[in-house]
Coordinates of C-alpha atoms and ligand atoms in Angstrom, one line a residue:
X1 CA 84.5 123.8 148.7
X2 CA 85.6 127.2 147.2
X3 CA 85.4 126.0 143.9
X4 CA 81.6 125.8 144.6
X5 CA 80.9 129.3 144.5
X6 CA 83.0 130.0 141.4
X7 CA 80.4 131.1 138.7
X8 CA 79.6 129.0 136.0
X9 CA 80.8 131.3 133.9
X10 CA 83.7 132.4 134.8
X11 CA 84.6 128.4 134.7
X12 CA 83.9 128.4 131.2
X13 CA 86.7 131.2 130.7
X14 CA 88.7 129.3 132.7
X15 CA 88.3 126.7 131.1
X16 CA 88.4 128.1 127.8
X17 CA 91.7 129.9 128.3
X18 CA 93.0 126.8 129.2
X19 CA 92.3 124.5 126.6
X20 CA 93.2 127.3 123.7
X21 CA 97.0 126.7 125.6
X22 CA 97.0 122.8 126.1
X23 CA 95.4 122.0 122.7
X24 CA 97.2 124.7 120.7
X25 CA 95.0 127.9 119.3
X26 CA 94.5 126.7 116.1
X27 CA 92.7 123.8 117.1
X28 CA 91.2 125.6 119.8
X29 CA 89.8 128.0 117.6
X30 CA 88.7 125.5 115.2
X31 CA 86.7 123.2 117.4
X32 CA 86.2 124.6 121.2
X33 CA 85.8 128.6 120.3
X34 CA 82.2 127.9 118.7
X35 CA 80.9 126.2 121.4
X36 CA 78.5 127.8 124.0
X37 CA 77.3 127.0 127.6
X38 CA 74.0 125.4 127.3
X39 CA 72.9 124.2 130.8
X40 CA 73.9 123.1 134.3
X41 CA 72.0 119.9 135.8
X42 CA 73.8 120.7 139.5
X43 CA 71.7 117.8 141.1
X44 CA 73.4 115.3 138.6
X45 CA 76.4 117.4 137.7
X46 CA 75.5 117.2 133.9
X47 CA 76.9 120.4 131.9
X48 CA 76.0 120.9 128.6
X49 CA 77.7 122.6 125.9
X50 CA 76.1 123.6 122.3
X51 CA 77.8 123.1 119.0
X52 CA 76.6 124.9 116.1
X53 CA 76.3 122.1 114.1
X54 CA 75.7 118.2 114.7
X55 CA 78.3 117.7 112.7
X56 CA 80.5 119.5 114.8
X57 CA 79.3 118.3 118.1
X58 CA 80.1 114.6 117.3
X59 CA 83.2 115.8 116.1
X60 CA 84.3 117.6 119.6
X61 CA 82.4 114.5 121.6
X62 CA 84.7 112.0 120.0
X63 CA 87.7 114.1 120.3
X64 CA 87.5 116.6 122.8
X65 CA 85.1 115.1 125.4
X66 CA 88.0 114.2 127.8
X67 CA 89.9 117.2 127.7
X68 CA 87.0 119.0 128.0
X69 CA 85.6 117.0 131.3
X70 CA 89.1 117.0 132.7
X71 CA 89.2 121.1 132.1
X72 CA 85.4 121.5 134.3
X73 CA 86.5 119.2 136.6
X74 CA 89.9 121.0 137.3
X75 CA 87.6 124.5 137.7
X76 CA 84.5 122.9 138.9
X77 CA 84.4 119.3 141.1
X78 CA 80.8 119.4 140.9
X79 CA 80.9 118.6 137.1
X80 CA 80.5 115.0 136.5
X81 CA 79.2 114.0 133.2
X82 CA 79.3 116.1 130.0
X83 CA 77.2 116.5 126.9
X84 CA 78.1 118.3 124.0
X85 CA 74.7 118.5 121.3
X86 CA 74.5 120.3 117.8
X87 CA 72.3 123.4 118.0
X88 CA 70.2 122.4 115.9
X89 CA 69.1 119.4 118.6
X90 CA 67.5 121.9 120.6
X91 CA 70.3 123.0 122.6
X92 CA 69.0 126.5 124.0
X93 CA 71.0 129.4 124.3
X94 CA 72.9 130.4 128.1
X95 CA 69.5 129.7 129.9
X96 CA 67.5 132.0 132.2
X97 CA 68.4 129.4 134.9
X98 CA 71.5 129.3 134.4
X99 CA 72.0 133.4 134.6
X100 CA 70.3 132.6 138.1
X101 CA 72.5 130.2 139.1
X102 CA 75.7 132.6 138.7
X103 CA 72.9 135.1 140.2
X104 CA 73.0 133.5 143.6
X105 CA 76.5 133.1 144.3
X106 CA 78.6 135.9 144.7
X107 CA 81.3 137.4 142.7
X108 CA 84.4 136.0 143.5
X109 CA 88.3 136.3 142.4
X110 CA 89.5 135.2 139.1
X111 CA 90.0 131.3 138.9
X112 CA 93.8 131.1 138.8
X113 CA 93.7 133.1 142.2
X114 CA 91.2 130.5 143.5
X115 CA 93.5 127.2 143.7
X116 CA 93.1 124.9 147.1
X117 CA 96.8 124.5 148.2
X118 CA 97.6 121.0 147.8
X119 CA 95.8 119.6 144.5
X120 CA 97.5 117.8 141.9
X121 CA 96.7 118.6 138.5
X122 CA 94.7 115.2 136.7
X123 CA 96.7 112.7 134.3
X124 CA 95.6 112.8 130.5
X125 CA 95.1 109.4 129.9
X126 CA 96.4 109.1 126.4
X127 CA 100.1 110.5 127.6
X128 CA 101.0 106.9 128.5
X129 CA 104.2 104.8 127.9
X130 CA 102.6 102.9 125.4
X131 CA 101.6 106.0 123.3
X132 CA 104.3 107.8 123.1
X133 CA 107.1 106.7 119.6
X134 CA 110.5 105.5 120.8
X135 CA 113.8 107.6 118.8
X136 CA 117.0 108.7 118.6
X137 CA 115.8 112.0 119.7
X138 CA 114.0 111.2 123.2
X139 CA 115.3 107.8 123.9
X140 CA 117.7 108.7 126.9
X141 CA 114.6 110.7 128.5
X142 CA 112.2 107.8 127.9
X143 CA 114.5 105.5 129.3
X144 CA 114.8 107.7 132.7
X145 CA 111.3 108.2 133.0
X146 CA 110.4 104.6 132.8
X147 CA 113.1 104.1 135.4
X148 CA 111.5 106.8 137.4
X149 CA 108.2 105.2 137.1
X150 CA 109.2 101.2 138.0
X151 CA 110.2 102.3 141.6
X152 CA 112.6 100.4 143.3
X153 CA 115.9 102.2 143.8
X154 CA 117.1 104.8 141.6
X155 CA 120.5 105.4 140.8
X156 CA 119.6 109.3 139.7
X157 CA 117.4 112.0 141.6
X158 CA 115.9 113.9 140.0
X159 CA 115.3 113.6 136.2
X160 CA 115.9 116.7 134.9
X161 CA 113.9 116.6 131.6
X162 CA 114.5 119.2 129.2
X163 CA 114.1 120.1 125.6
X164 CA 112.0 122.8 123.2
X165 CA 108.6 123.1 123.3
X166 CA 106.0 120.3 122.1
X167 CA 108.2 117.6 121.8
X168 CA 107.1 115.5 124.7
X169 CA 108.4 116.6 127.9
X170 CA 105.0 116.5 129.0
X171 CA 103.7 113.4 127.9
X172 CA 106.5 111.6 129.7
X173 CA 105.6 113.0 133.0
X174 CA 101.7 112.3 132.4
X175 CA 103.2 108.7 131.4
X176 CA 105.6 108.3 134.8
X177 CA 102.2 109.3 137.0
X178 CA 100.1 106.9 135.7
X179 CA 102.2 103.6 135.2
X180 CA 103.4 104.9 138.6
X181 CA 100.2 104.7 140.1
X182 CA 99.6 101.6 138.3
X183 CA 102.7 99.6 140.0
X184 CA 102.1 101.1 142.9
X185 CA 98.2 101.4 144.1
X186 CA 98.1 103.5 147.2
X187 CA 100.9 105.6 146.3
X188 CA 100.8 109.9 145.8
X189 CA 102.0 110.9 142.9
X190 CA 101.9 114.9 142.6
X191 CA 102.0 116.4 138.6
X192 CA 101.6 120.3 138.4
X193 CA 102.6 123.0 136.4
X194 CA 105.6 125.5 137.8
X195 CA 102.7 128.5 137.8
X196 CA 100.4 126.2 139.9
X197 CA 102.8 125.0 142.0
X198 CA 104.3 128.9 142.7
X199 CA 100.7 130.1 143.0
X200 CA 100.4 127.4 145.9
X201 CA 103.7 128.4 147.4
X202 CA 103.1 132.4 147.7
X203 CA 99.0 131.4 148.8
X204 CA 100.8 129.5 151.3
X205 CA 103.5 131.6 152.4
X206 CA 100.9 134.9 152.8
X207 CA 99.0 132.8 154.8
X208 CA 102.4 132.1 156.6
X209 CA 101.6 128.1 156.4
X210 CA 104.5 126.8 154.3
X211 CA 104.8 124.2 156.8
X212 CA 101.5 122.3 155.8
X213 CA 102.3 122.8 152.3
X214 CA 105.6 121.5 152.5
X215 CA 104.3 118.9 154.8
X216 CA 101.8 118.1 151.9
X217 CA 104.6 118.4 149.3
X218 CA 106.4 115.7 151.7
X219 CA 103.8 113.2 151.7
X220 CA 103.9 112.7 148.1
X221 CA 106.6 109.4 146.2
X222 CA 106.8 111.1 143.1
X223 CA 106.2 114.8 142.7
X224 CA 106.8 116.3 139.3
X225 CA 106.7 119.8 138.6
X226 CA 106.8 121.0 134.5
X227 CA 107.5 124.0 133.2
X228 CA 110.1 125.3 135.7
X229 CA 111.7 128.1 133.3
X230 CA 108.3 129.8 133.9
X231 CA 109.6 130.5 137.6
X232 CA 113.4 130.5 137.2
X233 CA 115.0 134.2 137.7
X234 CA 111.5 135.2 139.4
X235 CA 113.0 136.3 142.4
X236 CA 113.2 135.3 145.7
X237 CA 110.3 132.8 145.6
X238 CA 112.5 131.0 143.2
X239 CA 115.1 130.1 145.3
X240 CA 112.5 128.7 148.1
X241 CA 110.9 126.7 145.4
X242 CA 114.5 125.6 145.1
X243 CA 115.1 124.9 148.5
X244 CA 112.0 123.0 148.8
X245 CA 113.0 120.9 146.2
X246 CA 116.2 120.1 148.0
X247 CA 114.3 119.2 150.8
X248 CA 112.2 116.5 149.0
X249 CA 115.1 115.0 147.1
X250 CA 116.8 114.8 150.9
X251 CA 113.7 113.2 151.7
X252 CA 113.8 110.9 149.7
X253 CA 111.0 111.8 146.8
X254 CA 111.1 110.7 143.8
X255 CA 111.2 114.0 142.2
X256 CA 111.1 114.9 137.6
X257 CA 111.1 118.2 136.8
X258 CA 110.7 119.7 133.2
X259 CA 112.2 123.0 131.3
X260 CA 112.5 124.0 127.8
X261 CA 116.4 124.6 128.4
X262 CA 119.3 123.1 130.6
X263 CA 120.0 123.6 134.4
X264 CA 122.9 125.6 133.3
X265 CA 120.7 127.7 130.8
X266 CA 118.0 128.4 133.4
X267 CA 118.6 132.2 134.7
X268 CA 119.3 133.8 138.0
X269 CA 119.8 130.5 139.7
X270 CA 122.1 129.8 142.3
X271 CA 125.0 127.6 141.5
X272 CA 125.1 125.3 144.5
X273 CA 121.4 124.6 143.5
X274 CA 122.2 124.2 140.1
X275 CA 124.7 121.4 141.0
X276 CA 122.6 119.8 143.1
X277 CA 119.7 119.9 140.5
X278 CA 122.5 118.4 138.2
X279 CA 123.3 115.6 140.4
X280 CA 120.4 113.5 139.3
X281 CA 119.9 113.1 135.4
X282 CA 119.9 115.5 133.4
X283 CA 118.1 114.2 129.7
X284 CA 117.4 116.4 126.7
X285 CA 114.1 115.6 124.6
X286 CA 115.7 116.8 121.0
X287 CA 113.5 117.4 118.1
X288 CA 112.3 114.6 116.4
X289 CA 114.2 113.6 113.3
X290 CA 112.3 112.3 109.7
X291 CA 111.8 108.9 111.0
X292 CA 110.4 109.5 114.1
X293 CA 107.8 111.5 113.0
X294 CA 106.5 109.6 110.3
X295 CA 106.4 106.9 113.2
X296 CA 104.9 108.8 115.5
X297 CA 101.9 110.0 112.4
X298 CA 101.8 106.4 111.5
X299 CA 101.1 106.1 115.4
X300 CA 98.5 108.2 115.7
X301 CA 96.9 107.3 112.4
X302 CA 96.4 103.5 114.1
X303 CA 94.0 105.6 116.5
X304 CA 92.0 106.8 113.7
X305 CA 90.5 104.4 111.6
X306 CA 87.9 106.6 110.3
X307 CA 90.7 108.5 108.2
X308 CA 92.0 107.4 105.2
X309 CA 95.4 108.9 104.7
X310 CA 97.3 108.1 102.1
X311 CA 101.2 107.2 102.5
X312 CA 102.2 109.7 100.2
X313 CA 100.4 112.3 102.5
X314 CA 101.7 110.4 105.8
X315 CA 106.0 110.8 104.2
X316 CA 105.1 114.7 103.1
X317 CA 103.5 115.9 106.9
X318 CA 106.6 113.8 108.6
X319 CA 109.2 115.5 106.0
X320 CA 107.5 119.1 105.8
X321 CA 106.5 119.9 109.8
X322 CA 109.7 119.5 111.4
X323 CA 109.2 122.0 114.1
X324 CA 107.8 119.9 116.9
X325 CA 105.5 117.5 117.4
X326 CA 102.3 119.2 118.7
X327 CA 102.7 120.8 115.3
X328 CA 102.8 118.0 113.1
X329 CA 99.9 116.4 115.6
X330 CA 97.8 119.5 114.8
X331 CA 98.2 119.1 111.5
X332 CA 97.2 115.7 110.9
X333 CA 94.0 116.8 112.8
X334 CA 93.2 119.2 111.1
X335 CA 93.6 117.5 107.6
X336 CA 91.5 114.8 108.7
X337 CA 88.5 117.1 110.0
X338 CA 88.8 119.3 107.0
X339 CA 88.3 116.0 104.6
X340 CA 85.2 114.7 107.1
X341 CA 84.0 118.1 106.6
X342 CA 84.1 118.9 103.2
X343 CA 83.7 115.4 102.0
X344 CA 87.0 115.7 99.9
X345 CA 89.2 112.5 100.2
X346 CA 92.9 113.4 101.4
X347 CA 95.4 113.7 98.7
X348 CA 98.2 116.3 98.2
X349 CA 96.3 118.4 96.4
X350 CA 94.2 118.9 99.9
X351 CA 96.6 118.5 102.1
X352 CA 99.1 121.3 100.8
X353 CA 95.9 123.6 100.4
X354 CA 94.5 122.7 104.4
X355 CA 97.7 123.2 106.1
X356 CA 98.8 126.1 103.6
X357 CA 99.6 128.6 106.5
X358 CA 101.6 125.7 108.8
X359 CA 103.4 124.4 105.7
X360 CA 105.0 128.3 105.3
X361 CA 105.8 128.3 108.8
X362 CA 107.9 124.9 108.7
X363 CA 109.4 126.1 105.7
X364 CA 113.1 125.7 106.4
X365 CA 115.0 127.9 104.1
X366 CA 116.7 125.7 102.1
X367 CA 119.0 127.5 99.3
X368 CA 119.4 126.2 95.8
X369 CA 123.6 127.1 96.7
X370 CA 123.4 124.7 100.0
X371 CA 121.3 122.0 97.7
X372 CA 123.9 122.4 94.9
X373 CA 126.8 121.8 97.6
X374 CA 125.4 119.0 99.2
X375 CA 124.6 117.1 95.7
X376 CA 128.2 118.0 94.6
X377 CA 129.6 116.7 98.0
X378 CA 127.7 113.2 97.6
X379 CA 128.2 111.9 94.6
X380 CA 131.8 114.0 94.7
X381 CA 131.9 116.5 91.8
X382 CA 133.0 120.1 91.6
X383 CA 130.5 122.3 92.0
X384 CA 131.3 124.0 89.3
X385 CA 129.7 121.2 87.1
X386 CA 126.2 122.5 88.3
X387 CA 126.8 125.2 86.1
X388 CA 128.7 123.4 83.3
X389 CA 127.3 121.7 79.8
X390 CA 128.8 118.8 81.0
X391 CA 126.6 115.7 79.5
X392 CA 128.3 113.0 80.7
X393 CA 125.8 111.0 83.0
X394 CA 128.3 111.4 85.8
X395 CA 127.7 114.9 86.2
X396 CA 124.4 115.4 84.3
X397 CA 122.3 113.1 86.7
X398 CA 123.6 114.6 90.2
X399 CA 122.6 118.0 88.5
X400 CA 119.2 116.8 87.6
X401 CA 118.9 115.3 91.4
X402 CA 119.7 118.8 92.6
X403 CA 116.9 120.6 90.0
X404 CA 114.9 118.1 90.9
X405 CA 116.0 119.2 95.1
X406 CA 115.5 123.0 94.0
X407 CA 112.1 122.4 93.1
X408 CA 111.1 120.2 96.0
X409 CA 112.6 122.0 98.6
X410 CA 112.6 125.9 98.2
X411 CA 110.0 128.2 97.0
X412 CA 111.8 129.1 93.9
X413 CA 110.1 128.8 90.5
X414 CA 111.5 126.8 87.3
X415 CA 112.9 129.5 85.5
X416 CA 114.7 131.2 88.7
X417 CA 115.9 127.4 89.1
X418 CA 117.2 127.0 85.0
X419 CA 119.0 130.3 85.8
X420 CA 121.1 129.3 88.8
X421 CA 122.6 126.2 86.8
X422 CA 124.2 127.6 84.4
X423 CA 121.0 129.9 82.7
X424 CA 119.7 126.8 81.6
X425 CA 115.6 126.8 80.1
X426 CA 113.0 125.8 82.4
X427 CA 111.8 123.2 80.2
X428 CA 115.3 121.3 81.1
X429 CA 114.2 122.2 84.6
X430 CA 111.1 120.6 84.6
X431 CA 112.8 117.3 82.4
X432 CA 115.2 116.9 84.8
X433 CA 111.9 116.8 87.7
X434 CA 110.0 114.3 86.1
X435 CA 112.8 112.0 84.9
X436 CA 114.0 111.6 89.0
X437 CA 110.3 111.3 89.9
X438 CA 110.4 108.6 87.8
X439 CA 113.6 106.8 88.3
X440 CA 112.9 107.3 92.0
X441 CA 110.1 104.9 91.5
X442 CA 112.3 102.4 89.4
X443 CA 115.8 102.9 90.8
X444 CA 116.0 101.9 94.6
X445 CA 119.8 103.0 94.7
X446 CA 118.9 106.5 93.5
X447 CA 115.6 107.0 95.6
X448 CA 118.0 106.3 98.7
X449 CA 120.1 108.9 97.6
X450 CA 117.5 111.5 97.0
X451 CA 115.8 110.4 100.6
X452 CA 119.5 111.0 102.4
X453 CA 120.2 114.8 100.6
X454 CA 116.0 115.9 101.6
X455 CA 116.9 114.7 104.8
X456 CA 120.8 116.4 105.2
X457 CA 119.1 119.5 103.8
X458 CA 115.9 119.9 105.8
X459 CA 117.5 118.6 109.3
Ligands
ADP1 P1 106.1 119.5 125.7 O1 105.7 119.3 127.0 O2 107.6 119.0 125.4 O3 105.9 120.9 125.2 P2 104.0 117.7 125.0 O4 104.4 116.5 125.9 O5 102.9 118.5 125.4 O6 105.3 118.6 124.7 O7 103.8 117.0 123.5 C1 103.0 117.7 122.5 C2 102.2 116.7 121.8 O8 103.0 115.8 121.0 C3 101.4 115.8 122.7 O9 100.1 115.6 122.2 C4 102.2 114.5 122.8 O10 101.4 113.4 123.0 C5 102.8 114.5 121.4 N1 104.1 113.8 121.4 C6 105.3 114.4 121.6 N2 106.3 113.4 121.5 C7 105.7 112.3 121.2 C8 106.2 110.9 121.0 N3 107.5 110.6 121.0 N4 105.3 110.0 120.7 C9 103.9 110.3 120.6 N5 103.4 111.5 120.8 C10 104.3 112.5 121.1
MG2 MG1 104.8 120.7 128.3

């Protein structure tokens, strides 16, 4: 096996570099970056990794121990079982053994030059069907990859799956693989990522053997291949990967493919490839809306028991990290291990503190002019009453709802708020907050409104 003779620790790199891109680099840096190579049982293929607490070792066992294991296995076969311990259990540094391990083999390429031809990349388990939250946003694509996974004949080939990044595309594919496999034991099913599968395709072109590789290609029912903008507009080994892909749909292979943009948006391609990659279905994954994310966190949360997260906190990480859904995964995460850590139960107060940096990032830039158009424009009065000293309730409350808006949704403070309706003190400001925080509470009608302007406004 060539993987054999790949040193241990150039695996661990490997490995490493890998994980900080499928889990995200803050978690990565969080969790996996403090850990260190403690030992290699080759007889039993045990490899143990030290964390430099207890703490944390239980804490990347109960999370990370899959990844992790999937990650040596993908570098290094020979890895069967793996054991993460807290330093402070005796776990000893890089051992001497170890060093004379790497010692007796010899040096060898970097690992991403060192792929056999022909291996699919392993399913995550948890990117199943089951798993993954239904929603206006993904609901064509999740339809189309069930279909894709039932068998039986398909009235599209293939799924084009396509959509911005960390909102799913992958999962699906993990999730047509497995129930694949799962309806149909005995069948191939081929997942890899468009780097790995061009790094196959030039290894086997150099050693002028596209045949077998094609042959291999040809021998699988489903092949999916994600991440194809990574190889679009390359040059020419694009367009055989293109042909290739021809080939297998000619043949008959079930066949998904994943981008973060369109057929059409996908660069340098030619156009009767384009239209024949747009003769199966083409299905956007769109970012998730409000709903779907708190269903998705509300998902997740069922496969955490040990966290208690208030509702509060669930509604303000669904409303406030909009950008995609690795994001607002990540965040969760991170909340709950920061409260385990520090012992703190999980409020706002914590929350907003923990996730401090990814809240800014989310940060939509709402403007108290857009808040103050919207208002006017749902409960139907000039805009001009924003600024007015209008009392009557008919203008007075949808100018408090849009203070109240201000305050919730941009960075601006009370007085900078007072000033853009009509120079008005901050104390009126901070009135008009509390009394919607409190009819929100009392006055279903009014909450509804309030939940329909956040969600116009933030998108
Ligand atoms: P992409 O491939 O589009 O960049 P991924 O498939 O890697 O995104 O998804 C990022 C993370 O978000 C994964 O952990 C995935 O499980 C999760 N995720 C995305 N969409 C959903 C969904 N609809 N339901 C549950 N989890 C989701
Ligand atoms: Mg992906």
């Amino acid at each position: 096996m060539p993987q054999d003779d790949l040193t241990i620790q150039e695996a661990w790199n490997a490995v490493r570099s890998g994980l900080r891109r499928t889990i995200g680099a803050r978690t990565f840096d969080g969790w996996l970056k403090p850990l260190n190579l403690s030992g290699f049982d080759r007889a039993h293929g045990e490899l143990r990794l030290a964390a430099p607490s207890s703490f944390m070792a239980n804490w990347v066992e109960t999370h990370f121990h899959d990844h992790l294991l999937q990650a040596w296995r993908a570098m290094l076969p020979a890895v069967r079982r793996l054991v993460v311990e807290g330093a402070s259990d005796g776990a000893r540094p890089l051992a001497q053994a170890f060093e004379e391990l790497d010692a007796a083999v010899p040096p060898s390429a970097p690992p991403q030059q060192r792929t056999t031809a022909g291996e699919s990349t392993p399913f995550e388990e948890r990117y199943t069907f089951e798993s993954f939250v239904v929603g206006k946003a993904n609901e064509v694509a999740y339809n189309a990859a069930r279909t894709m996974a039932e068998g039986g004949r398909l009235g599209f080939n293939p799924l084009f799956l396509h959509g911005g990044t960390g909102l799913g595309k992958t999962h699906l594919m993990h999730a047509i693989g497995q129930d694949y496999l799962a309806r149909h034991p005995g069948t191939r099913v081929v997942y890899m990522s468009a780097e790995k599968f061009m790094f196959e395709f030039v290894a086997a072109m150099r050693a002028k053997d596209t045949f077998s590789f094609k042959q291999w290609l040809r021998s699988a029912d489903v092949l999916m291949i994600d991440d194809v903008q990574f190889i679009a507009g390359k040059d020419s080994t694009q367009e055989e990967f293109f042909h290739t892909m021809n080939e297998l749909i000619s043949a008959g292979r079930r066949l998904v493919i994943s981008a973060d943009r369109s057929p059409q948006d996908l660069e340098g391609i030619e156009s009767r490839i384009l239209s024949r990659l747009s003769w199966g279905l083409v299905a956007d994954v769109n970012p998730a809306d409000f709903e779907l994310r708190l269903n998705i966190v509300t998902k997740k949360l069922e496969t955490m028991p040990q966290a208690n997260v208030p509702g509060e906190v669930v509604q303000f990480l669904a409303r406030r990290i909009s950008s995609n859904i690795r994001e607002l995964e990540g965040a969760l995460n991170r909340v709950v291990a920061y409260a385990m850590l520090s012992g703190k139960p999980i409020d706002m107060d914590f929350t907003q503190a923990t996730l401090a940096d990814v809240l800014r990032a989310n940060q939509r830039r709402v403007t108290i002019d857009e808040i103050q158009r919207r208002v006017c424009d749902h409960y139907r009065i000039r805009q001009a009453e924003m600024s007015s000293a209008r009392r009557a309730r008919e203008v007075a409350r949808p100018r408090q709802v849009a203070m109240y808006l201000a305050k919730q949704l941009t960075p601006r403070s009370l007085p900078e708020i007072g000033r853009r309706f009509g120079g008005r003190d901050h104390t009126t400001v901070i009135h008009a907050v509390r009394q919607i925080e409190k009819l929100r509470a009392t006055d279903a009608e009014l909450d509804a409104d309030v939940r329909l302007l956040m969600r116009q406004l933030e998108g």
